[in-house]
Amino acid sequence: MHCCRCVNEPKKYLVFFWMQSEMGKWKEKSEALQKQVDLISQEQQQLRKTAGNDNGTQGLRLLQDEAHCHNHNDLQTAMDKLQEKFLTVMEDKVELMESKELLEYNYTELSKKTKTLGEYVAFYMRHCETLSQRHEEQGNSVRRLQKDNAILTGKVNELQSFADPLSANESDSSVHCSTTKRTNEVMWL
């Protein structure tokens, strides 16, 4: 028996390639965000150059720098959260795939066992049917034998009723024959 992890190894490769594809998409999004950050920093540098000699705009420039840092920090935080969420989703996806593989494996094993149980039930039903047919045949044989026995008993009784008068006559004649025989023997002596 193979475990479900060995049987479904190609699925892991599919998940791996899908994860690489998703990472590529996230990397593209990250690069796009980085380009936006770079554009914003270039704009700020241009603003600094134009307002570089103006002392009144120095405070404004400091505020803009703080806003730029704050904006960059927000983007970095958003990117970190996005990466964490992506990793969490991918881990959940892998767990779900493993769970699915395990369920498929269990389903396959149970279907094999169900098929085996079905075969045993069918065998048992055929065996019971065969036994009931044999029992019925034996019952029919016993009934035929009882019927034949009753017929033969009736014929024996009928023959007995015919034989009784004959045997009574025979016994009278045999007594008579044996008496005559004895008298003949006595006479010879």
PDB file of C-alpha atoms in Angstrom, residues 52-134:
ATOM      1  CA  GLY A  52      16.231  74.611  -2.804  1.00  0.00           C
ATOM      2  CA  ASN A  53      17.157  78.275  -2.343  1.00  0.00           C
ATOM      3  CA  ASP A  54      13.878  79.374  -0.866  1.00  0.00           C
ATOM      4  CA  ASN A  55      14.102  79.445   2.940  1.00  0.00           C
ATOM      5  CA  GLY A  56      10.340  79.743   3.328  1.00  0.00           C
ATOM      6  CA  THR A  57       9.814  76.502   1.544  1.00  0.00           C
ATOM      7  CA  GLN A  58      12.289  74.637   3.701  1.00  0.00           C
ATOM      8  CA  GLY A  59       9.553  73.878   6.230  1.00  0.00           C
ATOM      9  CA  LEU A  60       7.312  72.742   3.406  1.00  0.00           C
ATOM     10  CA  ARG A  61      10.117  70.542   2.115  1.00  0.00           C
ATOM     11  CA  LEU A  62      10.522  68.948   5.563  1.00  0.00           C
ATOM     12  CA  LEU A  63       6.797  68.254   5.683  1.00  0.00           C
ATOM     13  CA  GLN A  64       6.961  66.707   2.218  1.00  0.00           C
ATOM     14  CA  ASP A  65       9.921  64.554   3.237  1.00  0.00           C
ATOM     15  CA  GLU A  66       8.004  63.357   6.293  1.00  0.00           C
ATOM     16  CA  ALA A  67       4.957  62.641   4.098  1.00  0.00           C
ATOM     17  CA  HIS A  68       7.183  60.752   1.654  1.00  0.00           C
ATOM     18  CA  CYS A  69       8.704  58.672   4.464  1.00  0.00           C
ATOM     19  CA  HIS A  70       5.252  58.076   5.908  1.00  0.00           C
ATOM     20  CA  ASN A  71       3.925  57.090   2.441  1.00  0.00           C
ATOM     21  CA  HIS A  72       6.909  54.782   1.859  1.00  0.00           C
ATOM     22  CA  ASN A  73       6.433  53.198   5.307  1.00  0.00           C
ATOM     23  CA  ASP A  74       2.729  52.674   4.562  1.00  0.00           C
ATOM     24  CA  LEU A  75       3.588  51.017   1.260  1.00  0.00           C
ATOM     25  CA  GLN A  76       6.203  48.827   2.919  1.00  0.00           C
ATOM     26  CA  THR A  77       3.739  47.844   5.675  1.00  0.00           C
ATOM     27  CA  ALA A  78       1.087  47.073   3.062  1.00  0.00           C
ATOM     28  CA  MET A  79       3.606  45.000   1.114  1.00  0.00           C
ATOM     29  CA  ASP A  80       4.616  43.074   4.239  1.00  0.00           C
ATOM     30  CA  LYS A  81       0.971  42.381   5.093  1.00  0.00           C
ATOM     31  CA  LEU A  82       0.331  41.309   1.528  1.00  0.00           C
ATOM     32  CA  GLN A  83       3.264  38.896   1.614  1.00  0.00           C
ATOM     33  CA  GLU A  84       2.113  37.473   4.968  1.00  0.00           C
ATOM     34  CA  LYS A  85      -1.394  37.028   3.634  1.00  0.00           C
ATOM     35  CA  PHE A  86      -0.059  35.346   0.505  1.00  0.00           C
ATOM     36  CA  LEU A  87       2.082  32.946   2.528  1.00  0.00           C
ATOM     37  CA  THR A  88      -0.848  32.163   4.834  1.00  0.00           C
ATOM     38  CA  VAL A  89      -3.119  31.510   1.854  1.00  0.00           C
ATOM     39  CA  MET A  90      -0.501  29.294   0.226  1.00  0.00           C
ATOM     40  CA  GLU A  91       0.012  27.296   3.433  1.00  0.00           C
ATOM     41  CA  ASP A  92      -3.758  26.870   3.731  1.00  0.00           C
ATOM     42  CA  LYS A  93      -3.879  25.792   0.100  1.00  0.00           C
ATOM     43  CA  VAL A  94      -1.161  23.174   0.679  1.00  0.00           C
ATOM     44  CA  GLU A  95      -2.976  21.897   3.793  1.00  0.00           C
ATOM     45  CA  LEU A  96      -6.219  21.677   1.831  1.00  0.00           C
ATOM     46  CA  MET A  97      -4.486  19.797  -0.984  1.00  0.00           C
ATOM     47  CA  GLU A  98      -2.990  17.327   1.503  1.00  0.00           C
ATOM     48  CA  SER A  99      -6.365  16.956   3.196  1.00  0.00           C
ATOM     49  CA  LYS A 100      -7.992  16.392  -0.191  1.00  0.00           C
ATOM     50  CA  GLU A 101      -5.382  13.765  -1.093  1.00  0.00           C
ATOM     51  CA  LEU A 102      -5.938  12.013   2.227  1.00  0.00           C
ATOM     52  CA  LEU A 103      -9.705  12.050   1.695  1.00  0.00           C
ATOM     53  CA  GLU A 104      -9.306  10.692  -1.835  1.00  0.00           C
ATOM     54  CA  TYR A 105      -7.044   7.934  -0.536  1.00  0.00           C
ATOM     55  CA  ASN A 106      -9.522   7.068   2.237  1.00  0.00           C
ATOM     56  CA  TYR A 107     -12.374   7.110  -0.286  1.00  0.00           C
ATOM     57  CA  THR A 108     -10.470   4.722  -2.559  1.00  0.00           C
ATOM     58  CA  GLU A 109      -9.688   2.368   0.323  1.00  0.00           C
ATOM     59  CA  LEU A 110     -13.280   2.444   1.588  1.00  0.00           C
ATOM     60  CA  SER A 111     -14.653   1.816  -1.891  1.00  0.00           C
ATOM     61  CA  LYS A 112     -12.371  -1.236  -2.179  1.00  0.00           C
ATOM     62  CA  LYS A 113     -13.562  -2.492   1.203  1.00  0.00           C
ATOM     63  CA  THR A 114     -17.180  -1.765   0.289  1.00  0.00           C
ATOM     64  CA  LYS A 115     -16.737  -3.737  -2.927  1.00  0.00           C
ATOM     65  CA  THR A 116     -15.238  -6.623  -0.934  1.00  0.00           C
ATOM     66  CA  LEU A 117     -18.083  -6.463   1.577  1.00  0.00           C
ATOM     67  CA  GLY A 118     -20.563  -6.413  -1.295  1.00  0.00           C
ATOM     68  CA  GLU A 119     -18.958  -9.539  -2.708  1.00  0.00           C
ATOM     69  CA  TYR A 120     -19.161 -11.232   0.700  1.00  0.00           C
ATOM     70  CA  VAL A 121     -22.831 -10.281   1.043  1.00  0.00           C
ATOM     71  CA  ALA A 122     -23.564 -11.593  -2.465  1.00  0.00           C
ATOM     72  CA  PHE A 123     -21.714 -14.831  -1.658  1.00  0.00           C
ATOM     73  CA  TYR A 124     -23.649 -15.167   1.613  1.00  0.00           C
ATOM     74  CA  MET A 125     -26.967 -14.560  -0.171  1.00  0.00           C
ATOM     75  CA  ARG A 126     -26.143 -17.172  -2.835  1.00  0.00           C
ATOM     76  CA  HIS A 127     -25.086 -19.620  -0.109  1.00  0.00           C
ATOM     77  CA  CYS A 128     -28.315 -19.008   1.827  1.00  0.00           C
ATOM     78  CA  GLU A 129     -30.336 -19.455  -1.358  1.00  0.00           C
ATOM     79  CA  THR A 130     -28.533 -22.733  -2.110  1.00  0.00           C
ATOM     80  CA  LEU A 131     -29.126 -23.966   1.443  1.00  0.00           C
ATOM     81  CA  SER A 132     -32.811 -23.057   1.310  1.00  0.00           C
ATOM     82  CA  GLN A 133     -33.143 -24.878  -2.044  1.00  0.00           C
ATOM     83  CA  ARG A 134     -31.470 -27.959  -0.558  1.00  0.00           C
TER      84      ARG A 134
END
